[in-house]
XYZ file of N, CA and C in Angstrom:
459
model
N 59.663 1.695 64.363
C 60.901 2.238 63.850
C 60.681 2.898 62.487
N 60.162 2.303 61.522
C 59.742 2.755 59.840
C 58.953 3.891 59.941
N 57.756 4.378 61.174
C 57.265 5.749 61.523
C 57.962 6.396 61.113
N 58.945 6.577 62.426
C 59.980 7.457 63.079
C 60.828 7.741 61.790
N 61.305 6.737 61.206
C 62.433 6.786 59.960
C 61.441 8.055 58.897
N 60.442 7.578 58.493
C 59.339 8.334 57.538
C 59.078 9.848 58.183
N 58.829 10.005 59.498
C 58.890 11.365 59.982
C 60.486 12.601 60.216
N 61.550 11.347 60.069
C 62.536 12.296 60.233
C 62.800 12.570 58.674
N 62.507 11.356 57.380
C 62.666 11.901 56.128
C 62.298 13.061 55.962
N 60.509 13.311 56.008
C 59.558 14.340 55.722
C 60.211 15.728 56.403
N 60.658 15.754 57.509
C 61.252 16.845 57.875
C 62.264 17.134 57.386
N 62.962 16.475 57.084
C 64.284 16.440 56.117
C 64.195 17.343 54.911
N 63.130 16.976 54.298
C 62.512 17.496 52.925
C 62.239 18.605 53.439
N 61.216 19.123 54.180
C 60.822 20.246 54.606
C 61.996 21.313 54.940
N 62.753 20.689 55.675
C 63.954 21.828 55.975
C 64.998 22.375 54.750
N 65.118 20.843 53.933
C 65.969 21.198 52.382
C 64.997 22.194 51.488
N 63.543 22.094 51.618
C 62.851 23.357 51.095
C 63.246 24.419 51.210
N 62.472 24.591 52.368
C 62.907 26.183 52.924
C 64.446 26.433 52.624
N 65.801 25.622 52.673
C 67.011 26.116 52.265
C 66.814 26.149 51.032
N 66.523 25.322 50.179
C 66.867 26.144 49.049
C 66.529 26.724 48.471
N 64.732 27.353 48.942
C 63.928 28.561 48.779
C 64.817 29.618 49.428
N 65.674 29.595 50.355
C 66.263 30.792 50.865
C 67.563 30.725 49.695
N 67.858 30.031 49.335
C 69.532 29.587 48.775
C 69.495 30.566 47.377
N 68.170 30.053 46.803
C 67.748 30.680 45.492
C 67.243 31.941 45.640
N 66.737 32.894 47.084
C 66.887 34.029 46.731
C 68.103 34.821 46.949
N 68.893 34.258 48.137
C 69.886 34.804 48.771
C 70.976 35.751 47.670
N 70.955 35.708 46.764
C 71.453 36.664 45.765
C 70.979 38.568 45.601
N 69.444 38.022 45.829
C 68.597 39.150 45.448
C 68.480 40.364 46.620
N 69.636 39.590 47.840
C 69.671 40.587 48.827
C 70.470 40.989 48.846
N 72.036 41.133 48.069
C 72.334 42.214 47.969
C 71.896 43.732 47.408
N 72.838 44.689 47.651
C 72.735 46.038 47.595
C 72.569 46.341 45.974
N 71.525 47.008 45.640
C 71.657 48.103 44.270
C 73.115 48.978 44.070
N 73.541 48.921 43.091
C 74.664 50.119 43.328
C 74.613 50.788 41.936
N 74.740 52.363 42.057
C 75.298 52.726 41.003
C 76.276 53.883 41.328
N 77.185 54.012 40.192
C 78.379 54.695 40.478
C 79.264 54.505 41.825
N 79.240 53.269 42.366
C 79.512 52.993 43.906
C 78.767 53.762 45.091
N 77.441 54.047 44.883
C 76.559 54.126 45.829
C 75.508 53.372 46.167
N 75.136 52.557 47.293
C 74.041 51.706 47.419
C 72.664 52.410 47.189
N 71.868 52.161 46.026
C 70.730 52.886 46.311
C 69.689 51.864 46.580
N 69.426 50.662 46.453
C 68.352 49.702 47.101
C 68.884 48.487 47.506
N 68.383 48.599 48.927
C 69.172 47.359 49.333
C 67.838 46.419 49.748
N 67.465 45.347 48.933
C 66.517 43.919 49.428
C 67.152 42.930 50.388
N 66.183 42.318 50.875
C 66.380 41.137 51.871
C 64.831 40.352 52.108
N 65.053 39.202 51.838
C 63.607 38.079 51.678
C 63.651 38.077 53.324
N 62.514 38.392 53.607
C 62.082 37.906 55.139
C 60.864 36.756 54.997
N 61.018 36.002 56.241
C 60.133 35.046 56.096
C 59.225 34.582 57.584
N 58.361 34.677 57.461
C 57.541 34.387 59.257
C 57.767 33.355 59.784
N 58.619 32.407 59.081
C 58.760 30.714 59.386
C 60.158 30.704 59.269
N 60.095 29.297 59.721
C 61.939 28.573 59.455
C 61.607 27.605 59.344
N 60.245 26.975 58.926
C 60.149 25.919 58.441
C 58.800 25.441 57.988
N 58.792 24.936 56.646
C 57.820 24.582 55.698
C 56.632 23.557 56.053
N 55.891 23.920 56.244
C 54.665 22.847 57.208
C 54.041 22.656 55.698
N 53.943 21.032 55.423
C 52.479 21.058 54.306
C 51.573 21.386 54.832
N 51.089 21.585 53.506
C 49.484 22.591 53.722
C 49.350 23.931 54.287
N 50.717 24.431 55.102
C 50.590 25.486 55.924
C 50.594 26.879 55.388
N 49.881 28.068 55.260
C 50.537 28.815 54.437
C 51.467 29.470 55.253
N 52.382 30.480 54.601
C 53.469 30.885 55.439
C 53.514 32.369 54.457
N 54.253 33.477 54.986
C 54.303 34.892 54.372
C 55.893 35.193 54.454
N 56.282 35.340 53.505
C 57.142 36.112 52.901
C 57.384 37.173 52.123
N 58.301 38.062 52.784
C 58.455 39.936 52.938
C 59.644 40.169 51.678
N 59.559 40.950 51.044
C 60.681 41.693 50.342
C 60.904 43.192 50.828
N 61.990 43.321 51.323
C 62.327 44.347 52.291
C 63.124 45.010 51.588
N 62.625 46.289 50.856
C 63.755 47.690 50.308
C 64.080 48.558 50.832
N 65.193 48.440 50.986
C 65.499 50.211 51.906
C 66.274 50.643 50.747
N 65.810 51.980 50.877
C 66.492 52.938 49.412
C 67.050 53.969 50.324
N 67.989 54.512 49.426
C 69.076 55.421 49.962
C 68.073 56.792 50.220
N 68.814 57.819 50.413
C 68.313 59.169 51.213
C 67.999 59.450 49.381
N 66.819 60.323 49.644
C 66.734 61.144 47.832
C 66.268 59.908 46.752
N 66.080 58.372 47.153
C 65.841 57.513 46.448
C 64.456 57.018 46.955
N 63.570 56.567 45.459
C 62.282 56.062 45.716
C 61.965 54.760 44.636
N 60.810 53.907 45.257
C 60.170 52.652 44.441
C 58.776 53.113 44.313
N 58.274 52.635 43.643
C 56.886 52.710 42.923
C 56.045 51.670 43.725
N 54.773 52.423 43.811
C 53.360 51.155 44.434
C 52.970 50.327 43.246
N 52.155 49.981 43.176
C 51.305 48.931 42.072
C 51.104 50.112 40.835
N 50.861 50.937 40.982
C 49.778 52.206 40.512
C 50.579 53.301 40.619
N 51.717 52.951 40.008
C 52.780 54.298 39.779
C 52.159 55.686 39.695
N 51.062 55.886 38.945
C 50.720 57.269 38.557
C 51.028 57.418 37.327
N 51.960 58.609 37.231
C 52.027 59.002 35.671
C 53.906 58.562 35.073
N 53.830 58.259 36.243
C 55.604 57.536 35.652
C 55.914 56.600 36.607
N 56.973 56.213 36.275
C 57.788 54.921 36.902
C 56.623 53.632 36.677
N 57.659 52.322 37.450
C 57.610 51.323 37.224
C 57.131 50.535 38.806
N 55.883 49.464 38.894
C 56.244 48.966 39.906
C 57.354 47.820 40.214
N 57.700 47.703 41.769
C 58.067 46.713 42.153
C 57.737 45.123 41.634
N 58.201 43.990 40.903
C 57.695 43.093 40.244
C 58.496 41.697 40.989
N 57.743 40.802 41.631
C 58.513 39.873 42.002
C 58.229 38.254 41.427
N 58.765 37.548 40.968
C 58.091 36.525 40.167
C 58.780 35.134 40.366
N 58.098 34.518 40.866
C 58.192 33.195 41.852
C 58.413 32.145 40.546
N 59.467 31.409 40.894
C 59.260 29.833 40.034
C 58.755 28.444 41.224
N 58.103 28.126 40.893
C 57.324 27.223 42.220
C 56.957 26.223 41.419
N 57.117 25.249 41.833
C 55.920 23.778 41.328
C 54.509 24.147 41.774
N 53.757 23.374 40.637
C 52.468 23.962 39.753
C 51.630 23.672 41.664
N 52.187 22.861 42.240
C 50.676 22.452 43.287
C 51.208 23.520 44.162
N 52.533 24.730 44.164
C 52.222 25.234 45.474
C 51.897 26.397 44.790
N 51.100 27.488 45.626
C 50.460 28.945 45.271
C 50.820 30.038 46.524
N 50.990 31.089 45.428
C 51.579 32.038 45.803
C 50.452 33.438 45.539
N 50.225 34.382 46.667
C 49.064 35.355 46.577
C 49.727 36.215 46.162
N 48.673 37.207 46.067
C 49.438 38.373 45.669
C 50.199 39.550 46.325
N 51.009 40.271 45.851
C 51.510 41.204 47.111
C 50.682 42.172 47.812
N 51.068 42.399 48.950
C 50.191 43.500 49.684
C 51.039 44.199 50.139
N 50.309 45.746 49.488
C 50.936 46.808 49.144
C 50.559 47.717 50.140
N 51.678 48.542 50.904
C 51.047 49.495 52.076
C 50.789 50.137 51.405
N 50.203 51.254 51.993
C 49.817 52.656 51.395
C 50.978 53.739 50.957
N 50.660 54.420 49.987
C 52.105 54.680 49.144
C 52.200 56.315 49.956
N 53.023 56.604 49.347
C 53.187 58.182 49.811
C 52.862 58.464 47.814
N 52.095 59.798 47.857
C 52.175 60.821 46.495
C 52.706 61.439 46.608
N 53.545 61.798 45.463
C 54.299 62.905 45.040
C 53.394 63.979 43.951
N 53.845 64.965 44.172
C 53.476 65.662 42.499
C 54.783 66.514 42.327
N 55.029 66.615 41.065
C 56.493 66.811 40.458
C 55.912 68.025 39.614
N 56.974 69.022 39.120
C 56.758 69.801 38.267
C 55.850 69.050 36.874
N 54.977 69.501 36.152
C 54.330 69.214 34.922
C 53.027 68.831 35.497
N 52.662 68.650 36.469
C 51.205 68.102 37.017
C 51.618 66.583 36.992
N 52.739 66.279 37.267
C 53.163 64.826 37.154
C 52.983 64.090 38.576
N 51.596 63.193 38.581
C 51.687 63.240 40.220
C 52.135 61.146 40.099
N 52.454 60.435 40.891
C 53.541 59.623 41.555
C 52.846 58.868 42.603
N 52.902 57.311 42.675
C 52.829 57.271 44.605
C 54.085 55.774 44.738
N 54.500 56.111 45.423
C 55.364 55.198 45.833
C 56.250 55.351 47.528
N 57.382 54.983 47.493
C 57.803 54.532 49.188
C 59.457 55.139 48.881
N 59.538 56.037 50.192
C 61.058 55.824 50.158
C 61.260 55.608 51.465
N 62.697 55.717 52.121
C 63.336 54.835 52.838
C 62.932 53.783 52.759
N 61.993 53.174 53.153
C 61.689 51.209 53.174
C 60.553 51.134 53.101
N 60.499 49.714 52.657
C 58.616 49.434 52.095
C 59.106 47.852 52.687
N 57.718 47.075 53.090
C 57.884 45.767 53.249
C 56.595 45.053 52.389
N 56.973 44.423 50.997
C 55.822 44.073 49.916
C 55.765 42.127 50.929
N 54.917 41.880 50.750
C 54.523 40.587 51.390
C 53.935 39.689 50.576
N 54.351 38.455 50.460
C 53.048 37.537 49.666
C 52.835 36.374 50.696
N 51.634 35.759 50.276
C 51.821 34.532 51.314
C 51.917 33.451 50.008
N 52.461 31.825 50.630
C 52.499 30.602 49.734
C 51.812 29.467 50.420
N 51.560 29.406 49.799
C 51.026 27.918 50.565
C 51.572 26.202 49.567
N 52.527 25.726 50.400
C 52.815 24.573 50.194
C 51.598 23.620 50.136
N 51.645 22.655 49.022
C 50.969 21.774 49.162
C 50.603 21.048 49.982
N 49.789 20.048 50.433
C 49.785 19.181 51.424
C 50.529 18.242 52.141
N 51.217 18.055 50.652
C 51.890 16.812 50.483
C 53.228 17.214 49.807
N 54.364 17.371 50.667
C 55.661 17.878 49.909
C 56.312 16.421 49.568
N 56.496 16.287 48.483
C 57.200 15.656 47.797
C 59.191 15.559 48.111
N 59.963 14.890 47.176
C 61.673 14.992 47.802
C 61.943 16.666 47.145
N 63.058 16.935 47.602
C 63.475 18.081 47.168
C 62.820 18.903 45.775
N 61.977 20.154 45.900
C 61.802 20.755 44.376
C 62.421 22.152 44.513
N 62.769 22.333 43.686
C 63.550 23.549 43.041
C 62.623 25.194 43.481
N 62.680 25.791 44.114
C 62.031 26.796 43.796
C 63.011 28.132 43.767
N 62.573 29.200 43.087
C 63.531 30.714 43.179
C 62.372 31.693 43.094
N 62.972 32.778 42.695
C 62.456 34.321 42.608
C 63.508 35.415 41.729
N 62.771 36.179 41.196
C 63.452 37.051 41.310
C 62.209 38.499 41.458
N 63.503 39.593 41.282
C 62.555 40.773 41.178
C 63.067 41.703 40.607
N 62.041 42.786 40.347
C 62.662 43.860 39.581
C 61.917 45.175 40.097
N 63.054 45.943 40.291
C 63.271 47.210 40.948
C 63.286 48.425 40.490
N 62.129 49.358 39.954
C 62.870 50.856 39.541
C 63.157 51.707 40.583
N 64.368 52.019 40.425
C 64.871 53.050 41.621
C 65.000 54.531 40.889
N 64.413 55.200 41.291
C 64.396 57.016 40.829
C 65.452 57.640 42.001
N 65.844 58.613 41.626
C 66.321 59.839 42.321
C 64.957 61.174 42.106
N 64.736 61.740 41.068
C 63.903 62.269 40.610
C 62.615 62.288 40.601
N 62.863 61.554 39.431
C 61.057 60.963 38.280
C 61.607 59.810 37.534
N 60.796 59.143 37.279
C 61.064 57.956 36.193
C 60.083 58.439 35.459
N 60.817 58.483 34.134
C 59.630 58.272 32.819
C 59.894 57.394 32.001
């Protein structure tokens, strides 16, 4: 019986993870707006629905930018800003780095050349939970977005 009791806790924990890893980004998927137009709209995707210790698992940040709107790769070029996403996690779980598709270049009047994504980009990291998940820990995100029409300088 004390197994069984100990295996439905641990899952317990595991599932209150993943919610309130989703709970704490669920903000960051609404829409960009300016002047009452949506110009970037995020949404956390995730390959799982549920937190395995030790397991790693990948999670997507999904931008779709409006028509005439663009985000920056790692390696903006000669302007703009990249995409920046920054995890609060307890120290034992790890988080890789993003992987970045291949950008589209621009070159702009001035010899100003650019690489970044419009309509949608999907940036990915993977995490890997510890072995050993502990009772409920806190985790969030946030991110930060330059959205151009133009050029960013």
């Amino acid at each position: 019986m004390l197994p069984n009791l100990m295996r439905i806790a641990s899952r317990s924990s595991v599932y209150s993870l993943l919610f309130w890893l989703l709970v704490a980004l669920a903000p960051h998927g609404l829409a960009q707006t300016y002047q009452g137009k949506q110009l970037v709209k995020a949404e956390l995707l995730a390959d799982t629905n549920a937190i395995v210790p030790g397991k790693p698992f990948t999670v997507g940040l999904l931008l779709r930018m409006a028509p005439g709107w663009h985000t920056y790769w790692k390696f903006s070029g000669d302007a703009g800003l990249p995409t920046e996403l920054k995890w609060k996690l307890p120290p034992d779980w790890k988080i890789g780095d993003i992987r970045w598709p291949i950008p589209l270049k621009t070159s702009d009047p001035g010899d100003i050349e650019t690489y970044g994504y419009e309509n949608a980009v999907l940036l990915m990291q993977e995490i890997t939970p510890p072995a050993k998940i502990g009772s409920c820990a806190k985790k969030s995100a946030s991110q930060a977005v330059q959205r151009c029409s133009y050029i960013c300088l």
